[in-house]
Amino acid sequence: MQTVNSAAGSHTSATLVMTTGSGKRRSFALNEGQVYRIGRSPESEIALDPQDKSASRLHARVQVKSGSVLFENASQTNPAVVNGKLALKTLSLKNGDTLRIGASAFQLHTARNPGRADKKTEKTGEGKRPVLLYAVAGVVVMIAVLAGVKRFMSDQSGGDAPLTISSTAPDPLLEDDGLPMASLANTSGKGGNTQADALFHQGLFFYDAGKLKNAIDRFEATLKVQPGHTLAEQWLMKTESELTTSVDVHYQKALQHMKYMRYGEAVTEFTIVVQLSQDPADEKYMNAKEQLLKLKGK
């Protein structure tokens, strides 16, 4: 696949190669002008492992536009990571850039191939290209050295560490939940409560994965650590409302199955009601428990 670049006589081919993950395909050619959806949805042009709960159904989009490869994050609760940093805005990708989306990792490969050599190239010839490559390499080395010195001085002065995401680091808070997630470090920034913000982001992750009870637990834990955490309060109300709605839906389904004597289906729905209910004194919870006891003999 080739796409015309803005420079006359040159072309850019782009391929997104999956380096980690269990997608159906391992490499994806990117065509000029087409938008590629990345996510767990089978309708995505770049489909991820449907069992990867750390990835959203629509997690990101990538597009080749006028020779540039543009990347846009679409998940607010578990943003994609580009070159080790959260992708919080649309980014222009370069050859060799790495992406992490949930448990899957990708690397972008682009290649510039001469279509027709322009007059300037013909005059200068091929002999000067090695000199240019050496000059570029020297600049890259100098930038790397300066970056290392800056990081060393920051560490010595106790500066804030950059935001990092690790998809493999164990999180003791999640051992009983059995759900993998990205652990967040230093999410609060200056003047914030790191522990509260970490709990809050865990709540967002569970919400995105459909684990509403786990999300509520994390939001409540956030408010215990930092009372008045505005975002945690807002998301707690939202999640509790959605959980209540879900309980009502499954309860009505159970009653419908009972009406038509589909007892096996009724047991399934009543069990979900009991598992999702927050309040043991709730009428639906008590009725579901009672019906389950009666249905054991059927």
Tab-separated table of C-alpha atoms in Angstrom:
chain	number	residue	atom	x	y	z
A	1	MET	CA	0.000	0.000	0.000
A	2	GLN	CA	1.338	3.368	-1.014
A	3	THR	CA	0.032	6.804	-0.237
A	4	VAL	CA	1.100	10.012	-1.902
A	5	ASN	CA	3.087	12.306	0.346
A	6	SER	CA	2.995	16.070	0.195
A	7	ALA	CA	6.551	16.151	-1.195
A	8	ALA	CA	6.656	15.865	-4.994
A	9	GLY	CA	7.922	12.586	-6.366
A	10	SER	CA	7.893	10.699	-3.049
A	11	HIS	CA	5.503	8.145	-1.564
A	12	THR	CA	4.819	6.864	1.944
A	13	SER	CA	3.701	3.318	2.768
A	14	ALA	CA	2.465	2.650	6.314
A	15	THR	CA	1.859	-0.611	8.136
A	16	LEU	CA	0.760	-1.156	11.733
A	17	VAL	CA	2.399	-4.342	13.060
A	18	MET	CA	1.021	-6.115	16.156
A	19	THR	CA	3.959	-7.053	18.373
A	20	THR	CA	1.955	-8.242	21.401
A	21	GLY	CA	-1.604	-9.562	21.491
A	22	SER	CA	-3.807	-12.246	19.980
A	23	GLY	CA	-5.596	-10.450	17.183
A	24	LYS	CA	-6.677	-12.348	14.072
A	25	ARG	CA	-4.111	-10.502	11.984
A	26	ARG	CA	-0.564	-9.484	12.772
A	27	SER	CA	-0.084	-6.544	10.391
A	28	PHE	CA	-2.413	-3.922	8.961
A	29	ALA	CA	-1.722	-1.863	5.838
A	30	LEU	CA	-3.010	1.711	6.178
A	31	ASN	CA	-4.566	3.324	3.086
A	32	GLU	CA	-4.614	7.041	2.418
A	33	GLY	CA	-7.779	8.750	3.641
A	34	GLN	CA	-9.335	5.703	5.314
A	35	VAL	CA	-10.163	5.731	9.031
A	36	TYR	CA	-9.263	2.521	10.877
A	37	ARG	CA	-11.078	1.725	14.121
A	38	ILE	CA	-9.122	-0.173	16.784
A	39	GLY	CA	-10.968	-2.057	19.542
A	40	ARG	CA	-12.595	-5.248	20.786
A	41	SER	CA	-15.606	-4.845	18.486
A	42	PRO	CA	-15.570	-7.373	15.608
A	43	GLU	CA	-16.587	-4.489	13.346
A	44	SER	CA	-13.252	-2.760	13.957
A	45	GLU	CA	-10.873	-2.677	11.015
A	46	ILE	CA	-8.109	-3.513	13.503
A	47	ALA	CA	-9.833	-5.972	15.841
A	48	LEU	CA	-8.297	-6.794	19.215
A	49	ASP	CA	-8.758	-9.887	21.359
A	50	PRO	CA	-12.494	-9.848	22.327
A	51	GLN	CA	-11.548	-11.322	25.723
A	52	ASP	CA	-9.242	-8.395	26.548
A	53	LYS	CA	-11.373	-6.451	29.045
A	54	SER	CA	-8.677	-3.785	29.392
A	55	ALA	CA	-9.510	-2.652	25.839
A	56	SER	CA	-12.723	-0.844	24.875
A	57	ARG	CA	-14.964	-1.874	22.002
A	58	LEU	CA	-13.840	1.306	20.261
A	59	HIS	CA	-10.503	2.255	21.777
A	60	ALA	CA	-8.761	4.359	19.102
A	61	ARG	CA	-8.712	5.472	15.478
A	62	VAL	CA	-5.814	5.770	13.037
A	63	GLN	CA	-5.809	7.493	9.640
A	64	VAL	CA	-3.314	8.311	6.896
A	65	LYS	CA	-4.013	11.844	5.730
A	66	SER	CA	-1.835	13.655	3.177
A	67	GLY	CA	1.014	11.290	3.968
A	68	SER	CA	0.777	11.750	7.762
A	69	VAL	CA	-0.341	8.935	10.077
A	70	LEU	CA	-2.765	10.427	12.625
A	71	PHE	CA	-3.707	8.599	15.845
A	72	GLU	CA	-6.739	9.497	17.987
A	73	ASN	CA	-7.560	7.934	21.360
A	74	ALA	CA	-11.274	7.116	21.833
A	75	SER	CA	-11.260	5.649	25.371
A	76	GLN	CA	-11.595	8.167	28.200
A	77	THR	CA	-11.318	5.589	30.970
A	78	ASN	CA	-8.206	3.693	29.828
A	79	PRO	CA	-6.408	5.850	27.221
A	80	ALA	CA	-4.062	4.335	24.683
A	81	VAL	CA	-0.325	4.762	25.258
A	82	VAL	CA	1.982	6.086	22.526
A	83	ASN	CA	5.721	5.770	23.104
A	84	GLY	CA	5.114	5.240	26.833
A	85	LYS	CA	2.852	8.287	27.300
A	86	LEU	CA	-0.935	8.639	27.475
A	87	ALA	CA	-2.456	9.687	24.145
A	88	LEU	CA	-4.731	12.476	25.361
A	89	LYS	CA	-4.915	14.286	22.009
A	90	THR	CA	-4.602	13.497	18.310
A	91	LEU	CA	-0.981	12.600	17.537
A	92	SER	CA	1.018	12.408	14.318
A	93	LEU	CA	2.915	9.109	14.343
A	94	LYS	CA	6.396	8.506	12.980
A	95	ASN	CA	8.205	5.404	11.790
A	96	GLY	CA	9.021	3.156	14.759
A	97	ASP	CA	6.468	4.700	17.145
A	98	THR	CA	4.926	2.177	19.542
A	99	LEU	CA	1.289	1.905	20.653
A	100	ARG	CA	-0.249	0.034	23.558
A	101	ILE	CA	-3.993	-0.531	23.580
A	102	GLY	CA	-5.169	-2.753	26.409
A	103	ALA	CA	-3.021	-5.885	26.322
A	104	SER	CA	-2.053	-5.409	22.670
A	105	ALA	CA	1.024	-3.568	21.405
A	106	PHE	CA	1.779	-2.251	17.933
A	107	GLN	CA	4.640	-0.602	16.074
A	108	LEU	CA	4.277	1.676	13.074
A	109	HIS	CA	6.442	1.049	10.013
A	110	THR	CA	6.625	3.662	7.281
A	111	ALA	CA	8.931	3.687	4.265
A	112	ARG	CA	9.743	6.472	1.833
A	113	ASN	CA	10.476	5.148	-1.652
A	114	PRO	CA	11.675	7.383	-4.465
A	115	GLY	CA	9.099	7.609	-7.244
A	116	ARG	CA	10.909	9.945	-9.633
A	117	ALA	CA	14.163	11.533	-8.536
A	118	ASP	CA	13.840	15.306	-8.671
A	119	LYS	CA	16.383	17.513	-10.364
A	120	LYS	CA	18.054	18.495	-7.112
A	121	THR	CA	18.695	14.842	-6.255
A	122	GLU	CA	20.135	14.167	-9.689
A	123	LYS	CA	22.564	17.080	-9.354
A	124	THR	CA	23.780	16.304	-5.870
A	125	GLY	CA	24.004	12.541	-6.510
A	126	GLU	CA	23.978	9.716	-4.010
A	127	GLY	CA	27.422	10.443	-2.558
A	128	LYS	CA	26.196	13.030	-0.050
A	129	ARG	CA	23.508	10.850	1.525
A	130	PRO	CA	25.879	9.080	3.979
A	131	VAL	CA	27.092	12.484	5.190
A	132	LEU	CA	23.499	13.541	5.874
A	133	LEU	CA	22.794	10.270	7.702
A	134	TYR	CA	25.853	10.740	9.915
A	135	ALA	CA	24.751	14.298	10.715
A	136	VAL	CA	21.238	13.154	11.659
A	137	ALA	CA	22.644	10.338	13.789
A	138	GLY	CA	24.885	12.829	15.594
A	139	VAL	CA	21.909	15.066	16.381
A	140	VAL	CA	19.880	12.107	17.684
A	141	VAL	CA	22.732	11.015	19.968
A	142	MET	CA	23.120	14.553	21.306
A	143	ILE	CA	19.383	14.819	22.041
A	144	ALA	CA	19.458	11.450	23.838
A	145	VAL	CA	22.419	12.548	25.969
A	146	LEU	CA	20.751	15.838	26.896
A	147	ALA	CA	17.512	14.023	27.755
A	148	GLY	CA	19.422	11.612	30.000
A	149	VAL	CA	21.166	14.475	31.796
A	150	LYS	CA	17.849	16.276	32.304
A	151	ARG	CA	16.216	13.157	33.694
A	152	PHE	CA	19.151	12.513	36.026
A	153	MET	CA	18.997	16.082	37.371
A	154	SER	CA	15.222	15.786	37.807
A	155	ASP	CA	15.629	12.564	39.796
A	156	GLN	CA	18.316	14.144	41.978
A	157	SER	CA	16.134	17.169	42.713
A	158	GLY	CA	13.103	15.068	43.605
A	159	GLY	CA	11.023	16.156	40.614
A	160	ASP	CA	7.746	14.500	39.701
A	161	ALA	CA	8.079	11.177	37.919
A	162	PRO	CA	6.292	10.932	34.556
A	163	LEU	CA	2.977	9.171	34.289
A	164	THR	CA	3.550	5.528	33.425
A	165	ILE	CA	1.293	2.571	32.739
A	166	SER	CA	2.254	-1.045	33.247
A	167	SER	CA	-0.061	-3.773	32.038
A	168	THR	CA	1.869	-6.509	33.855
A	169	ALA	CA	2.588	-5.112	37.332
A	170	PRO	CA	0.473	-6.927	39.964
A	171	ASP	CA	-2.008	-4.848	41.920
A	172	PRO	CA	-2.878	-6.214	45.376
A	173	LEU	CA	-6.220	-4.389	45.264
A	174	LEU	CA	-7.330	-6.538	42.327
A	175	GLU	CA	-6.352	-10.009	43.543
A	176	ASP	CA	-9.889	-10.901	44.612
A	177	ASP	CA	-11.470	-9.388	41.515
A	178	GLY	CA	-9.652	-11.578	39.025
A	179	LEU	CA	-9.609	-8.837	36.375
A	180	PRO	CA	-6.318	-7.591	34.857
A	181	MET	CA	-5.841	-3.875	34.620
A	182	ALA	CA	-3.229	-1.198	34.007
A	183	SER	CA	-1.755	0.060	37.287
A	184	LEU	CA	-1.294	3.806	37.419
A	185	ALA	CA	1.611	5.606	39.102
A	186	ASN	CA	1.691	9.249	40.218
A	187	THR	CA	-1.687	9.978	38.638
A	188	SER	CA	-2.450	12.933	40.880
A	189	GLY	CA	0.312	15.299	39.752
A	190	LYS	CA	1.452	18.145	41.958
A	191	GLY	CA	-0.586	18.808	45.061
A	192	GLY	CA	-2.939	15.820	44.583
A	193	ASN	CA	-3.615	12.622	46.492
A	194	THR	CA	-1.845	9.834	44.638
A	195	GLN	CA	-3.668	6.993	46.436
A	196	ALA	CA	-7.115	8.564	45.900
A	197	ASP	CA	-6.479	9.205	42.216
A	198	ALA	CA	-5.175	5.668	41.707
A	199	LEU	CA	-8.341	4.239	43.279
A	200	PHE	CA	-10.452	6.566	41.163
A	201	HIS	CA	-8.781	5.434	37.930
A	202	GLN	CA	-9.269	1.815	38.966
A	203	GLY	CA	-12.981	2.604	39.353
A	204	LEU	CA	-13.053	4.049	35.843
A	205	PHE	CA	-11.369	0.941	34.505
A	206	PHE	CA	-13.951	-1.351	36.118
A	207	TYR	CA	-16.762	0.862	34.832
A	208	ASP	CA	-15.412	0.604	31.295
A	209	ALA	CA	-15.154	-3.181	31.690
A	210	GLY	CA	-18.799	-3.414	32.855
A	211	LYS	CA	-17.872	-4.372	36.444
A	212	LEU	CA	-20.195	-1.833	38.070
A	213	LYS	CA	-20.033	-3.209	41.629
A	214	ASN	CA	-16.231	-3.209	41.522
A	215	ALA	CA	-16.318	0.341	40.175
A	216	ILE	CA	-18.578	1.477	43.016
A	217	ASP	CA	-16.224	-0.098	45.571
A	218	ARG	CA	-13.286	1.858	44.092
A	219	PHE	CA	-15.169	5.171	43.972
A	220	GLU	CA	-16.273	4.737	47.599
A	221	ALA	CA	-12.696	3.873	48.587
A	222	THR	CA	-11.547	7.042	46.810
A	223	LEU	CA	-13.939	9.158	48.890
A	224	LYS	CA	-12.735	7.509	52.105
A	225	VAL	CA	-9.152	8.416	51.264
A	226	GLN	CA	-10.035	11.878	49.957
A	227	PRO	CA	-13.504	13.140	50.985
A	228	GLY	CA	-14.834	15.678	48.529
A	229	HIS	CA	-13.160	14.113	45.477
A	230	THR	CA	-15.556	15.707	42.961
A	231	LEU	CA	-15.038	13.283	40.088
A	232	ALA	CA	-15.386	10.259	42.350
A	233	GLU	CA	-18.679	11.635	43.710
A	234	GLN	CA	-20.026	12.207	40.204
A	235	TRP	CA	-18.993	8.788	38.900
A	236	LEU	CA	-20.291	7.062	42.035
A	237	MET	CA	-23.770	8.560	41.490
A	238	LYS	CA	-23.689	7.669	37.793
A	239	THR	CA	-22.552	4.082	38.396
A	240	GLU	CA	-25.028	3.460	41.234
A	241	SER	CA	-27.843	4.697	38.997
A	242	GLU	CA	-26.792	2.374	36.171
A	243	LEU	CA	-26.445	-0.563	38.562
A	244	THR	CA	-29.952	0.053	39.924
A	245	THR	CA	-31.302	0.119	36.369
A	246	SER	CA	-29.504	-3.132	35.579
A	247	VAL	CA	-30.981	-4.808	38.671
A	248	ASP	CA	-34.482	-3.681	37.626
A	249	VAL	CA	-34.030	-5.058	34.102
A	250	HIS	CA	-32.871	-8.492	35.294
A	251	TYR	CA	-35.622	-8.604	37.935
A	252	GLN	CA	-38.326	-7.948	35.322
A	253	LYS	CA	-36.814	-10.605	33.060
A	254	ALA	CA	-36.927	-13.095	35.942
A	255	LEU	CA	-40.612	-12.357	36.588
A	256	GLN	CA	-41.364	-12.808	32.895
A	257	HIS	CA	-39.631	-16.201	32.871
A	258	MET	CA	-41.607	-17.229	35.972
A	259	LYS	CA	-44.853	-16.246	34.263
A	260	TYR	CA	-44.184	-18.635	31.402
A	261	MET	CA	-42.645	-21.326	33.644
A	262	ARG	CA	-39.155	-20.991	32.215
A	263	TYR	CA	-37.635	-21.791	35.584
A	264	GLY	CA	-34.053	-22.317	34.461
A	265	GLU	CA	-33.925	-18.847	32.894
A	266	ALA	CA	-35.651	-17.387	35.954
A	267	VAL	CA	-32.974	-18.852	38.241
A	268	THR	CA	-30.271	-17.218	36.114
A	269	GLU	CA	-31.924	-13.783	36.243
A	270	PHE	CA	-32.745	-13.939	39.979
A	271	THR	CA	-29.133	-14.951	40.665
A	272	ILE	CA	-27.903	-11.879	38.782
A	273	VAL	CA	-30.264	-9.689	40.816
A	274	VAL	CA	-28.817	-11.074	44.063
A	275	GLN	CA	-25.242	-10.605	42.851
A	276	LEU	CA	-25.783	-7.031	41.677
A	277	SER	CA	-27.955	-5.752	44.532
A	278	GLN	CA	-26.200	-3.302	46.817
A	279	ASP	CA	-28.722	-3.383	49.664
A	280	PRO	CA	-29.692	-6.739	51.273
A	281	ALA	CA	-32.801	-4.987	52.652
A	282	ASP	CA	-33.973	-4.078	49.143
A	283	GLU	CA	-37.326	-5.600	48.195
A	284	LYS	CA	-36.068	-6.984	44.883
A	285	TYR	CA	-33.074	-8.590	46.599
A	286	MET	CA	-35.248	-10.298	49.230
A	287	ASN	CA	-37.814	-11.472	46.654
A	288	ALA	CA	-35.052	-12.829	44.414
A	289	LYS	CA	-33.547	-14.796	47.339
A	290	GLU	CA	-36.984	-16.161	48.237
A	291	GLN	CA	-37.731	-17.227	44.663
A	292	LEU	CA	-34.344	-18.930	44.343
A	293	LEU	CA	-35.088	-21.031	47.436
A	294	LYS	CA	-38.463	-22.039	45.983
A	295	LEU	CA	-36.997	-22.851	42.570
A	296	LYS	CA	-34.356	-25.193	43.939
A	297	GLY	CA	-36.901	-27.988	44.017
A	298	LYS	CA	-38.229	-27.418	40.497
